[in-house]
Amino acid sequence: MTRTTACRLRFHLLLMCLLATLLLLIGCSSSSSKKAPAAPAAGDPPISRQAVLIESYSASEVLVRATGLGHSMSEARQDARKAALWFVLMGGNTPLLNDQTQRQAFARHEQHFYSRVMDYITHEGEILSRRTDGKQDRIERAFRINLDTLRNDLIARNIISSTSSLAAQVSNPQISVITADRSTHSIQAATVFSEYLQRRGFRVVVTDASERINQVVQQATALSGTLDPTYLLALQTGSDIYIAITAETASRTLAGNTLSQATVTATAYYTATGNQLGAATGYSTERVVSGSGAILGEAANDSADKLLNQLTASWQRESAQGRSYKVVASAEPGVGDISRPIHQLFSQVCSQARRNAAGSSSFDYILTCESRDVMDLLFKLEDHWRGPGRIFRVMDSGAFLVIRIGFTDSDDIIIE
């Protein structure tokens, strides 16, 4: 090998070494320049959407078990908090945001809520599970959420309407909570259920189906053949909505322990029409208890929580369409046939007039009107009456009005 060839080989070898070193340096630089995934911002929505309701403590608090995901345990814990908040807002059977309009409004403010998630959490339970899946950490934890604080914040930002603002459009409804039987369980459940509604701003009357029915109510409803005592009581108490409550408990023995669970069923109706508004069944957790009061209260709160959104949504629809009233009209002897003028009157004063039943001198109608209350409706009927005689009020109660058409004032009505 000549000296020139040897020098050339050494040069090529040196060049290859330099090239290998350069490639190694570039690889290390590229590897070190790869950043760890950025942590979610405080106002970002949760990565996880995994959560479940454990218990409704009261009208103002719920316990939610949520899963959190993140690239560290710290991120996973914060994500679990946000997932619990998301569940109360949009998940489950009774989310606070129950229509698309509300959810679109929330989207404009979501950073405010998620960045302040701890404002709505009153208690964090122990971590229920913790594990790492690949490069992602996962935890599961229980959180107690304060619904009142969250709801007030939603109202303040005009995302949902307050009870008072709805009442400005339609008179705040009075609700009768009626026990279907005289059992102690049903009475306890009805009491807790009514307390839940009162905390939400509704006027509530608690009664039971064994109470005596007013004679006028019995006479006025005889025309339509309605004999259900629960419905008659609702008319009598002046409620706009009535809710029938039934409750029961069940027990079983497991590993020497007696476990008990309560079930409360609530069915809501419009008093004027008798149409079902909504229904819900609430459950307590199955556990060892010394008495039934705690589990009945838990089941009643769960039932009320589920039913309230149905009730509120229906009430909002009514605010746009007008209120419904049940009106029974009776003509005294000698007035003559008033079937035409009474129908024309109702159609003139109200947007909808549906005749349920009629006799020779008595009429049962469901009216949908803009009138804010039954007295407002009565005054309009009196002012617009063009038939024989005058309109006299026999009885009014909430969404129920009984009138008599004649020449003299009397409390007597004739249903035939």
mmCIF file of C-alpha atoms in Angstrom:
data_model
loop_
_atom_site.group_PDB
_atom_site.id
_atom_site.type_symbol
_atom_site.label_atom_id
_atom_site.label_comp_id
_atom_site.label_asym_id
_atom_site.label_seq_id
_atom_site.Cartn_x
_atom_site.Cartn_y
_atom_site.Cartn_z
ATOM 1 C CA MET A 1 0.000 0.000 0.000
ATOM 2 C CA THR A 2 1.417 3.355 -0.994
ATOM 3 C CA ARG A 3 1.729 6.210 1.383
ATOM 4 C CA THR A 4 -0.916 8.167 -0.566
ATOM 5 C CA THR A 5 -3.441 5.328 -0.345
ATOM 6 C CA ALA A 6 -2.910 4.955 3.407
ATOM 7 C CA CYS A 7 -3.480 8.662 3.958
ATOM 8 C CA ARG A 8 -6.634 8.479 1.914
ATOM 9 C CA LEU A 9 -7.981 5.567 3.980
ATOM 10 C CA ARG A 10 -7.205 7.352 7.241
ATOM 11 C CA PHE A 11 -9.016 10.417 5.933
ATOM 12 C CA HIS A 12 -12.116 8.397 5.013
ATOM 13 C CA LEU A 13 -12.100 6.662 8.401
ATOM 14 C CA LEU A 14 -11.839 9.989 10.199
ATOM 15 C CA LEU A 15 -14.653 11.395 8.089
ATOM 16 C CA MET A 16 -16.910 8.446 8.930
ATOM 17 C CA CYS A 17 -16.185 8.857 12.647
ATOM 18 C CA LEU A 18 -17.010 12.549 12.482
ATOM 19 C CA LEU A 19 -20.241 11.803 10.608
ATOM 20 C CA ALA A 20 -21.280 9.154 13.171
ATOM 21 C CA THR A 21 -20.560 11.549 16.028
ATOM 22 C CA LEU A 22 -22.582 14.275 14.335
ATOM 23 C CA LEU A 23 -25.565 11.956 13.838
ATOM 24 C CA LEU A 24 -25.372 10.880 17.485
ATOM 25 C CA LEU A 25 -25.339 14.491 18.657
ATOM 26 C CA ILE A 26 -28.305 15.358 16.439
ATOM 27 C CA GLY A 27 -30.264 12.385 17.799
ATOM 28 C CA CYS A 28 -29.574 13.336 21.395
ATOM 29 C CA SER A 29 -30.502 16.932 20.709
ATOM 30 C CA SER A 30 -33.760 15.899 19.055
ATOM 31 C CA SER A 31 -34.613 13.553 21.916
ATOM 32 C CA SER A 32 -33.915 16.144 24.572
ATOM 33 C CA SER A 33 -35.967 18.744 22.703
ATOM 34 C CA LYS A 34 -39.173 16.626 22.975
ATOM 35 C CA LYS A 35 -41.208 18.274 25.711
ATOM 36 C CA ALA A 36 -43.499 16.494 28.132
ATOM 37 C CA PRO A 37 -47.207 16.963 27.303
ATOM 38 C CA ALA A 38 -48.440 20.319 28.547
ATOM 39 C CA ALA A 39 -50.575 20.225 31.681
ATOM 40 C CA PRO A 40 -54.242 21.155 31.114
ATOM 41 C CA ALA A 41 -55.079 24.783 31.843
ATOM 42 C CA ALA A 42 -57.071 25.500 34.994
ATOM 43 C CA GLY A 43 -60.169 26.411 33.005
ATOM 44 C CA ASP A 44 -60.068 23.491 30.573
ATOM 45 C CA PRO A 45 -62.949 20.993 30.708
ATOM 46 C CA PRO A 46 -62.172 17.527 32.102
ATOM 47 C CA ILE A 47 -60.461 14.868 30.019
ATOM 48 C CA SER A 48 -62.594 12.257 31.754
ATOM 49 C CA ARG A 49 -66.372 12.134 31.516
ATOM 50 C CA GLN A 50 -66.671 9.215 33.920
ATOM 51 C CA ALA A 51 -68.807 9.908 36.979
ATOM 52 C CA VAL A 52 -71.817 8.489 38.793
ATOM 53 C CA LEU A 53 -74.230 9.751 41.432
ATOM 54 C CA ILE A 54 -73.789 8.016 44.769
ATOM 55 C CA GLU A 55 -76.287 9.870 46.924
ATOM 56 C CA SER A 56 -78.472 12.982 47.135
ATOM 57 C CA TYR A 57 -77.746 14.283 50.619
ATOM 58 C CA SER A 58 -80.318 17.061 50.468
ATOM 59 C CA ALA A 59 -81.745 19.680 48.152
ATOM 60 C CA SER A 60 -78.389 21.446 48.226
ATOM 61 C CA GLU A 61 -75.759 18.676 48.110
ATOM 62 C CA VAL A 62 -75.011 15.519 46.140
ATOM 63 C CA LEU A 63 -72.231 12.950 46.422
ATOM 64 C CA VAL A 64 -70.572 12.016 43.119
ATOM 65 C CA ARG A 65 -67.893 9.409 42.393
ATOM 66 C CA ALA A 66 -65.660 10.568 39.537
ATOM 67 C CA THR A 67 -62.652 9.283 37.612
ATOM 68 C CA GLY A 68 -59.749 11.596 36.757
ATOM 69 C CA LEU A 69 -57.073 11.198 34.075
ATOM 70 C CA GLY A 70 -53.715 12.926 33.714
ATOM 71 C CA HIS A 71 -49.983 12.629 33.087
ATOM 72 C CA SER A 72 -49.395 12.851 36.825
ATOM 73 C CA MET A 73 -51.402 12.062 39.925
ATOM 74 C CA SER A 74 -51.803 15.782 40.546
ATOM 75 C CA GLU A 75 -53.360 16.268 37.107
ATOM 76 C CA ALA A 76 -55.570 13.205 37.596
ATOM 77 C CA ARG A 77 -56.881 14.544 40.930
ATOM 78 C CA GLN A 78 -57.802 17.882 39.362
ATOM 79 C CA ASP A 79 -59.407 16.147 36.393
ATOM 80 C CA ALA A 80 -61.544 14.045 38.760
ATOM 81 C CA ARG A 81 -62.809 17.232 40.421
ATOM 82 C CA LYS A 82 -63.752 18.664 37.039
ATOM 83 C CA ALA A 83 -65.410 15.391 36.011
ATOM 84 C CA ALA A 84 -67.595 15.524 39.134
ATOM 85 C CA LEU A 85 -68.588 19.101 38.296
ATOM 86 C CA TRP A 86 -69.264 18.164 34.673
ATOM 87 C CA PHE A 87 -71.527 15.318 35.818
ATOM 88 C CA VAL A 88 -73.682 17.635 37.939
ATOM 89 C CA LEU A 89 -73.916 20.132 35.094
ATOM 90 C CA MET A 90 -74.486 17.845 32.122
ATOM 91 C CA GLY A 91 -74.426 14.156 33.078
ATOM 92 C CA GLY A 92 -76.789 11.727 34.762
ATOM 93 C CA ASN A 93 -80.578 11.791 34.718
ATOM 94 C CA THR A 94 -81.075 15.264 36.208
ATOM 95 C CA PRO A 95 -78.371 17.669 34.986
ATOM 96 C CA LEU A 96 -78.596 21.319 35.970
ATOM 97 C CA LEU A 97 -78.235 22.246 32.295
ATOM 98 C CA ASN A 98 -81.136 20.371 30.762
ATOM 99 C CA ASP A 99 -81.456 21.914 27.310
ATOM 100 C CA GLN A 100 -79.223 22.912 24.416
ATOM 101 C CA THR A 101 -79.690 26.641 24.957
ATOM 102 C CA GLN A 102 -78.378 26.423 28.505
ATOM 103 C CA ARG A 103 -75.416 24.293 27.437
ATOM 104 C CA GLN A 104 -74.481 26.715 24.687
ATOM 105 C CA ALA A 105 -74.611 29.571 27.188
ATOM 106 C CA PHE A 106 -72.437 27.579 29.591
ATOM 107 C CA ALA A 107 -69.827 26.945 26.880
ATOM 108 C CA ARG A 108 -69.106 30.674 26.838
ATOM 109 C CA HIS A 109 -68.349 30.615 30.570
ATOM 110 C CA GLU A 110 -66.918 27.138 31.145
ATOM 111 C CA GLN A 111 -63.413 28.421 31.943
ATOM 112 C CA HIS A 112 -64.857 30.394 34.852
ATOM 113 C CA PHE A 113 -66.500 27.312 36.352
ATOM 114 C CA TYR A 114 -63.745 24.755 35.807
ATOM 115 C CA SER A 115 -61.032 27.101 37.065
ATOM 116 C CA ARG A 116 -63.050 27.553 40.273
ATOM 117 C CA VAL A 117 -64.071 23.935 40.697
ATOM 118 C CA MET A 118 -63.081 23.928 44.376
ATOM 119 C CA ASP A 119 -65.681 26.643 45.069
ATOM 120 C CA TYR A 120 -68.375 24.024 44.463
ATOM 121 C CA ILE A 121 -66.790 21.082 46.302
ATOM 122 C CA THR A 122 -67.532 20.941 50.016
ATOM 123 C CA HIS A 123 -65.769 17.652 50.714
ATOM 124 C CA GLU A 124 -63.334 15.260 49.032
ATOM 125 C CA GLY A 125 -63.392 11.626 50.043
ATOM 126 C CA GLU A 126 -60.509 9.210 50.156
ATOM 127 C CA ILE A 127 -59.022 8.082 46.849
ATOM 128 C CA LEU A 128 -60.978 4.941 45.963
ATOM 129 C CA SER A 129 -58.556 3.625 43.354
ATOM 130 C CA ARG A 130 -55.289 4.663 41.730
ATOM 131 C CA ARG A 131 -53.357 3.146 38.861
ATOM 132 C CA THR A 132 -51.204 3.953 35.854
ATOM 133 C CA ASP A 133 -52.239 2.854 32.358
ATOM 134 C CA GLY A 134 -49.217 3.271 30.117
ATOM 135 C CA LYS A 135 -48.214 6.908 30.464
ATOM 136 C CA GLN A 136 -51.571 8.022 31.915
ATOM 137 C CA ASP A 137 -52.441 8.136 35.601
ATOM 138 C CA ARG A 138 -55.996 7.360 36.688
ATOM 139 C CA ILE A 139 -57.697 7.905 40.045
ATOM 140 C CA GLU A 140 -61.226 7.498 41.367
ATOM 141 C CA ARG A 141 -62.576 9.656 44.165
ATOM 142 C CA ALA A 142 -65.854 10.791 45.755
ATOM 143 C CA PHE A 143 -66.809 14.473 45.913
ATOM 144 C CA ARG A 144 -69.627 16.303 47.638
ATOM 145 C CA ILE A 145 -70.934 19.107 45.388
ATOM 146 C CA ASN A 146 -72.816 22.154 46.710
ATOM 147 C CA LEU A 147 -75.687 22.606 44.259
ATOM 148 C CA ASP A 148 -76.864 25.916 45.714
ATOM 149 C CA THR A 149 -73.519 27.624 45.155
ATOM 150 C CA LEU A 150 -73.247 26.211 41.646
ATOM 151 C CA ARG A 151 -76.834 27.072 40.754
ATOM 152 C CA ASN A 152 -76.471 30.643 42.021
ATOM 153 C CA ASP A 153 -73.349 31.097 39.909
ATOM 154 C CA LEU A 154 -75.197 29.788 36.846
ATOM 155 C CA ILE A 155 -78.069 32.188 37.515
ATOM 156 C CA ALA A 156 -75.695 35.129 38.028
ATOM 157 C CA ARG A 157 -74.247 34.523 34.551
ATOM 158 C CA ASN A 158 -77.717 34.150 32.967
ATOM 159 C CA ILE A 159 -77.082 30.530 32.024
ATOM 160 C CA ILE A 160 -80.195 29.258 33.800
ATOM 161 C CA SER A 161 -83.262 31.083 35.100
ATOM 162 C CA SER A 162 -83.989 31.526 38.766
ATOM 163 C CA THR A 163 -87.274 30.463 40.296
ATOM 164 C CA SER A 164 -88.127 34.110 40.934
ATOM 165 C CA SER A 165 -87.564 35.121 37.304
ATOM 166 C CA LEU A 166 -89.840 32.319 36.130
ATOM 167 C CA ALA A 167 -92.414 33.430 38.676
ATOM 168 C CA ALA A 168 -92.340 36.887 37.088
ATOM 169 C CA GLN A 169 -93.783 35.307 33.938
ATOM 170 C CA VAL A 170 -96.148 32.812 35.556
ATOM 171 C CA SER A 171 -97.235 32.934 39.186
ATOM 172 C CA ASN A 172 -95.007 30.740 41.302
ATOM 173 C CA PRO A 173 -96.919 27.447 41.370
ATOM 174 C CA GLN A 174 -98.341 26.034 44.523
ATOM 175 C CA ILE A 175 -97.663 22.328 44.808
ATOM 176 C CA SER A 176 -99.650 19.802 46.802
ATOM 177 C CA VAL A 177 -97.623 16.845 48.032
ATOM 178 C CA ILE A 178 -100.199 14.143 48.710
ATOM 179 C CA THR A 179 -99.533 10.782 50.310
ATOM 180 C CA ALA A 180 -101.407 8.001 48.581
ATOM 181 C CA ASP A 181 -101.867 6.182 51.886
ATOM 182 C CA ARG A 182 -101.606 6.817 55.617
ATOM 183 C CA SER A 183 -98.481 4.739 56.139
ATOM 184 C CA THR A 184 -95.740 6.214 58.297
ATOM 185 C CA HIS A 185 -93.237 5.666 55.498
ATOM 186 C CA SER A 186 -95.255 7.709 52.992
ATOM 187 C CA ILE A 187 -95.817 10.527 55.484
ATOM 188 C CA GLN A 188 -92.094 10.715 56.300
ATOM 189 C CA ALA A 189 -91.186 10.715 52.622
ATOM 190 C CA ALA A 190 -93.758 13.411 51.803
ATOM 191 C CA THR A 191 -92.374 15.653 54.544
ATOM 192 C CA VAL A 192 -88.802 15.392 53.239
ATOM 193 C CA PHE A 193 -90.006 15.799 49.651
ATOM 194 C CA SER A 194 -91.885 18.994 50.524
ATOM 195 C CA GLU A 195 -88.853 20.402 52.352
ATOM 196 C CA TYR A 196 -86.792 19.835 49.208
ATOM 197 C CA LEU A 197 -89.305 21.768 47.087
ATOM 198 C CA GLN A 198 -89.580 24.596 49.608
ATOM 199 C CA ARG A 199 -85.829 25.072 49.483
ATOM 200 C CA ARG A 200 -86.207 25.473 45.746
ATOM 201 C CA GLY A 201 -88.674 28.330 46.217
ATOM 202 C CA PHE A 202 -91.977 26.540 45.645
ATOM 203 C CA ARG A 203 -95.048 26.952 47.824
ATOM 204 C CA VAL A 204 -95.973 23.535 49.160
ATOM 205 C CA VAL A 205 -98.968 22.018 50.941
ATOM 206 C CA VAL A 206 -98.677 18.514 52.402
ATOM 207 C CA THR A 207 -101.852 16.471 52.784
ATOM 208 C CA ASP A 208 -103.099 12.908 52.471
ATOM 209 C CA ALA A 209 -105.827 11.178 50.544
ATOM 210 C CA SER A 210 -107.949 10.552 53.638
ATOM 211 C CA GLU A 211 -108.890 14.222 54.105
ATOM 212 C CA ARG A 212 -112.498 15.236 53.608
ATOM 213 C CA ILE A 213 -113.453 16.542 50.163
ATOM 214 C CA ASN A 214 -115.455 19.774 49.955
ATOM 215 C CA GLN A 215 -119.031 19.261 48.725
ATOM 216 C CA VAL A 216 -118.683 21.925 46.015
ATOM 217 C CA VAL A 217 -115.596 20.166 44.667
ATOM 218 C CA GLN A 218 -117.457 16.854 44.597
ATOM 219 C CA GLN A 219 -120.416 18.400 42.779
ATOM 220 C CA ALA A 220 -118.304 20.329 40.276
ATOM 221 C CA THR A 221 -116.192 17.332 39.303
ATOM 222 C CA ALA A 222 -119.120 14.932 39.068
ATOM 223 C CA LEU A 223 -119.833 16.183 35.546
ATOM 224 C CA SER A 224 -116.543 14.816 34.209
ATOM 225 C CA GLY A 225 -116.840 11.668 36.325
ATOM 226 C CA THR A 226 -113.583 12.312 38.209
ATOM 227 C CA LEU A 227 -113.591 10.487 41.544
ATOM 228 C CA ASP A 228 -109.866 10.114 42.262
ATOM 229 C CA PRO A 229 -109.494 11.498 45.817
ATOM 230 C CA THR A 230 -105.924 12.623 45.154
ATOM 231 C CA TYR A 231 -107.058 14.790 42.241
ATOM 232 C CA LEU A 232 -110.025 16.165 44.184
ATOM 233 C CA LEU A 233 -107.760 17.089 47.088
ATOM 234 C CA ALA A 234 -105.420 18.912 44.728
ATOM 235 C CA LEU A 235 -108.320 20.962 43.380
ATOM 236 C CA GLN A 236 -109.510 21.681 46.901
ATOM 237 C CA THR A 237 -106.125 22.822 48.219
ATOM 238 C CA GLY A 238 -105.660 25.269 45.365
ATOM 239 C CA SER A 239 -102.534 23.710 43.935
ATOM 240 C CA ASP A 240 -101.326 24.251 40.408
ATOM 241 C CA ILE A 241 -99.423 20.964 40.479
ATOM 242 C CA TYR A 242 -99.902 17.958 42.708
ATOM 243 C CA ILE A 243 -97.462 15.168 43.444
ATOM 244 C CA ALA A 244 -98.591 11.750 44.659
ATOM 245 C CA ILE A 245 -96.072 10.066 46.965
ATOM 246 C CA THR A 246 -95.677 6.404 47.858
ATOM 247 C CA ALA A 247 -92.830 4.948 49.901
ATOM 248 C CA GLU A 248 -91.687 1.537 51.015
ATOM 249 C CA THR A 249 -88.690 -0.145 52.586
ATOM 250 C CA ALA A 250 -87.192 -3.576 52.007
ATOM 251 C CA SER A 251 -84.654 -5.560 54.009
ATOM 252 C CA ARG A 252 -82.462 -8.603 53.479
ATOM 253 C CA THR A 253 -79.879 -10.443 55.544
ATOM 254 C CA LEU A 254 -76.300 -10.655 54.314
ATOM 255 C CA ALA A 255 -73.415 -12.149 56.310
ATOM 256 C CA GLY A 256 -75.434 -11.845 59.492
ATOM 257 C CA ASN A 257 -76.291 -8.163 58.902
ATOM 258 C CA THR A 258 -79.729 -6.799 58.055
ATOM 259 C CA LEU A 259 -79.466 -4.417 55.111
ATOM 260 C CA SER A 260 -82.326 -2.013 54.406
ATOM 261 C CA GLN A 261 -83.204 0.112 51.401
ATOM 262 C CA ALA A 262 -85.977 2.661 50.853
ATOM 263 C CA THR A 263 -87.829 3.449 47.632
ATOM 264 C CA VAL A 264 -89.894 6.609 47.106
ATOM 265 C CA THR A 265 -92.018 7.067 43.984
ATOM 266 C CA ALA A 266 -93.331 10.513 43.044
ATOM 267 C CA THR A 267 -95.750 11.225 40.202
ATOM 268 C CA ALA A 268 -96.567 14.838 39.311
ATOM 269 C CA TYR A 269 -99.728 16.079 37.582
ATOM 270 C CA TYR A 270 -101.140 19.391 36.462
ATOM 271 C CA THR A 271 -104.111 20.030 38.700
ATOM 272 C CA ALA A 272 -106.191 21.785 36.049
ATOM 273 C CA THR A 273 -105.943 19.069 33.433
ATOM 274 C CA GLY A 274 -105.014 16.004 35.456
ATOM 275 C CA ASN A 275 -102.299 15.319 32.864
ATOM 276 C CA GLN A 276 -99.136 13.669 34.117
ATOM 277 C CA LEU A 277 -96.207 16.069 34.230
ATOM 278 C CA GLY A 278 -93.471 13.653 35.215
ATOM 279 C CA ALA A 279 -92.544 10.732 37.431
ATOM 280 C CA ALA A 280 -89.449 9.607 39.284
ATOM 281 C CA THR A 281 -88.389 6.878 41.677
ATOM 282 C CA GLY A 282 -85.701 7.557 44.239
ATOM 283 C CA TYR A 283 -83.600 5.004 46.090
ATOM 284 C CA SER A 284 -81.438 5.011 49.162
ATOM 285 C CA THR A 285 -78.205 3.099 49.410
ATOM 286 C CA GLU A 286 -78.646 -0.351 50.911
ATOM 287 C CA ARG A 287 -77.069 -0.390 54.365
ATOM 288 C CA VAL A 288 -77.433 -1.338 58.022
ATOM 289 C CA VAL A 289 -79.644 1.192 59.831
ATOM 290 C CA SER A 290 -81.317 1.366 63.219
ATOM 291 C CA GLY A 291 -84.481 2.974 61.821
ATOM 292 C CA SER A 292 -86.107 3.830 58.509
ATOM 293 C CA GLY A 293 -85.996 7.627 58.781
ATOM 294 C CA ALA A 294 -82.526 8.126 57.294
ATOM 295 C CA ILE A 295 -83.028 5.891 54.263
ATOM 296 C CA LEU A 296 -86.531 7.270 53.595
ATOM 297 C CA GLY A 297 -85.133 10.797 53.643
ATOM 298 C CA GLU A 298 -82.346 9.808 51.286
ATOM 299 C CA ALA A 299 -84.752 8.147 48.847
ATOM 300 C CA ALA A 300 -87.155 11.113 49.010
ATOM 301 C CA ASN A 301 -84.332 13.546 48.211
ATOM 302 C CA ASP A 302 -83.234 11.357 45.317
ATOM 303 C CA SER A 303 -86.778 11.216 43.963
ATOM 304 C CA ALA A 304 -87.284 14.982 44.336
ATOM 305 C CA ASP A 305 -83.975 15.695 42.639
ATOM 306 C CA LYS A 306 -84.953 13.549 39.648
ATOM 307 C CA LEU A 307 -88.464 14.985 39.373
ATOM 308 C CA LEU A 308 -87.610 18.647 39.841
ATOM 309 C CA ASN A 309 -85.978 19.120 36.447
ATOM 310 C CA GLN A 310 -89.010 17.591 34.725
ATOM 311 C CA LEU A 311 -91.265 19.899 36.700
ATOM 312 C CA THR A 312 -89.170 22.986 35.988
ATOM 313 C CA ALA A 313 -88.872 22.256 32.269
ATOM 314 C CA SER A 314 -92.633 21.792 31.979
ATOM 315 C CA TRP A 315 -93.240 24.967 33.955
ATOM 316 C CA GLN A 316 -90.964 26.887 31.574
ATOM 317 C CA ARG A 317 -92.991 25.625 28.624
ATOM 318 C CA GLU A 318 -96.172 26.728 30.359
ATOM 319 C CA SER A 319 -94.746 30.204 30.867
ATOM 320 C CA ALA A 320 -94.585 30.542 27.082
ATOM 321 C CA GLN A 321 -98.008 29.023 26.368
ATOM 322 C CA GLY A 322 -100.094 30.386 29.241
ATOM 323 C CA ARG A 323 -101.609 28.804 32.325
ATOM 324 C CA SER A 324 -104.243 26.106 32.366
ATOM 325 C CA TYR A 325 -107.410 26.355 34.436
ATOM 326 C CA LYS A 326 -110.268 23.985 35.118
ATOM 327 C CA VAL A 327 -113.528 25.958 34.948
ATOM 328 C CA VAL A 328 -116.931 24.520 35.793
ATOM 329 C CA ALA A 329 -119.939 26.676 34.902
ATOM 330 C CA SER A 330 -123.525 26.083 36.030
ATOM 331 C CA ALA A 331 -126.648 27.957 34.966
ATOM 332 C CA GLU A 332 -129.558 28.527 37.324
ATOM 333 C CA PRO A 333 -133.046 27.456 36.210
ATOM 334 C CA GLY A 334 -134.705 30.003 33.940
ATOM 335 C CA VAL A 335 -131.523 31.279 32.304
ATOM 336 C CA GLY A 336 -132.012 29.112 29.252
ATOM 337 C CA ASP A 337 -129.471 27.458 26.986
ATOM 338 C CA ILE A 338 -126.065 29.113 27.442
ATOM 339 C CA SER A 339 -123.919 26.523 25.687
ATOM 340 C CA ARG A 340 -123.141 28.865 22.770
ATOM 341 C CA PRO A 341 -122.428 32.089 24.726
ATOM 342 C CA ILE A 342 -120.340 30.271 27.359
ATOM 343 C CA HIS A 343 -118.164 28.657 24.680
ATOM 344 C CA GLN A 344 -117.791 31.972 22.850
ATOM 345 C CA LEU A 345 -116.836 33.663 26.116
ATOM 346 C CA PHE A 346 -114.131 31.144 26.947
ATOM 347 C CA SER A 347 -112.740 31.254 23.391
ATOM 348 C CA GLN A 348 -112.638 35.053 23.475
ATOM 349 C CA VAL A 349 -110.899 35.399 26.839
ATOM 350 C CA CYS A 350 -108.433 32.506 26.485
ATOM 351 C CA SER A 351 -106.193 31.228 23.711
ATOM 352 C CA GLN A 352 -107.504 27.663 24.062
ATOM 353 C CA ALA A 353 -110.840 26.378 25.320
ATOM 354 C CA ARG A 354 -111.457 22.630 25.492
ATOM 355 C CA ARG A 355 -114.806 21.299 26.636
ATOM 356 C CA ASN A 356 -114.437 18.134 28.699
ATOM 357 C CA ALA A 357 -118.071 17.454 29.466
ATOM 358 C CA ALA A 358 -121.438 19.162 29.397
ATOM 359 C CA GLY A 359 -124.945 18.624 30.706
ATOM 360 C CA SER A 360 -128.165 20.481 30.061
ATOM 361 C CA SER A 361 -127.127 23.402 32.294
ATOM 362 C CA SER A 362 -123.537 22.704 33.344
ATOM 363 C CA PHE A 363 -120.198 22.739 31.543
ATOM 364 C CA ASP A 364 -116.685 21.515 32.325
ATOM 365 C CA TYR A 365 -113.821 23.261 30.465
ATOM 366 C CA ILE A 366 -110.037 23.362 30.440
ATOM 367 C CA LEU A 367 -108.850 26.867 29.511
ATOM 368 C CA THR A 368 -105.350 27.988 28.584
ATOM 369 C CA CYS A 369 -105.012 31.707 29.228
ATOM 370 C CA GLU A 370 -102.559 34.529 29.749
ATOM 371 C CA SER A 371 -104.264 35.347 33.062
ATOM 372 C CA ARG A 372 -101.733 35.239 35.892
ATOM 373 C CA ASP A 373 -104.159 33.774 38.425
ATOM 374 C CA VAL A 374 -107.695 32.524 38.752
ATOM 375 C CA MET A 375 -109.081 35.845 40.025
ATOM 376 C CA ASP A 376 -107.652 37.649 37.017
ATOM 377 C CA LEU A 377 -109.439 35.093 34.849
ATOM 378 C CA LEU A 378 -112.701 35.572 36.763
ATOM 379 C CA PHE A 379 -112.646 39.345 36.292
ATOM 380 C CA LYS A 380 -112.083 38.931 32.544
ATOM 381 C CA LEU A 381 -114.975 36.474 32.284
ATOM 382 C CA GLU A 382 -117.267 38.855 34.159
ATOM 383 C CA ASP A 383 -116.254 41.802 31.961
ATOM 384 C CA HIS A 384 -116.779 39.936 28.670
ATOM 385 C CA TRP A 385 -120.013 38.063 29.480
ATOM 386 C CA ARG A 386 -122.772 38.952 26.992
ATOM 387 C CA GLY A 387 -125.283 36.239 27.799
ATOM 388 C CA PRO A 388 -128.301 36.370 30.086
ATOM 389 C CA GLY A 389 -127.859 37.173 33.779
ATOM 390 C CA ARG A 390 -124.477 37.653 35.415
ATOM 391 C CA ILE A 391 -121.468 35.541 36.341
ATOM 392 C CA PHE A 392 -121.122 34.787 40.054
ATOM 393 C CA ARG A 393 -118.145 33.133 41.711
ATOM 394 C CA VAL A 394 -119.029 29.992 43.665
ATOM 395 C CA MET A 395 -115.490 28.829 44.438
ATOM 396 C CA ASP A 396 -111.944 29.496 43.324
ATOM 397 C CA SER A 397 -108.859 27.585 44.339
ATOM 398 C CA GLY A 398 -105.539 27.799 42.515
ATOM 399 C CA ALA A 399 -106.188 26.590 38.979
ATOM 400 C CA PHE A 400 -109.821 25.672 39.705
ATOM 401 C CA LEU A 401 -112.807 27.997 39.233
ATOM 402 C CA VAL A 402 -116.501 27.269 39.742
ATOM 403 C CA ILE A 403 -118.925 29.901 38.440
ATOM 404 C CA ARG A 404 -122.682 30.246 38.413
ATOM 405 C CA ILE A 405 -124.628 32.119 35.755
ATOM 406 C CA GLY A 406 -127.929 33.582 36.831
ATOM 407 C CA PHE A 407 -129.757 36.597 38.198
ATOM 408 C CA THR A 408 -129.163 36.158 41.941
ATOM 409 C CA ASP A 409 -126.031 35.371 43.915
ATOM 410 C CA SER A 410 -125.999 31.900 45.467
ATOM 411 C CA ASP A 411 -123.515 29.187 46.398
ATOM 412 C CA ASP A 412 -125.757 26.486 44.964
ATOM 413 C CA ILE A 413 -124.781 24.875 41.681
ATOM 414 C CA ILE A 414 -126.745 22.428 39.596
ATOM 415 C CA ILE A 415 -124.817 19.700 37.803
ATOM 416 C CA GLU A 416 -126.915 17.843 35.287
#
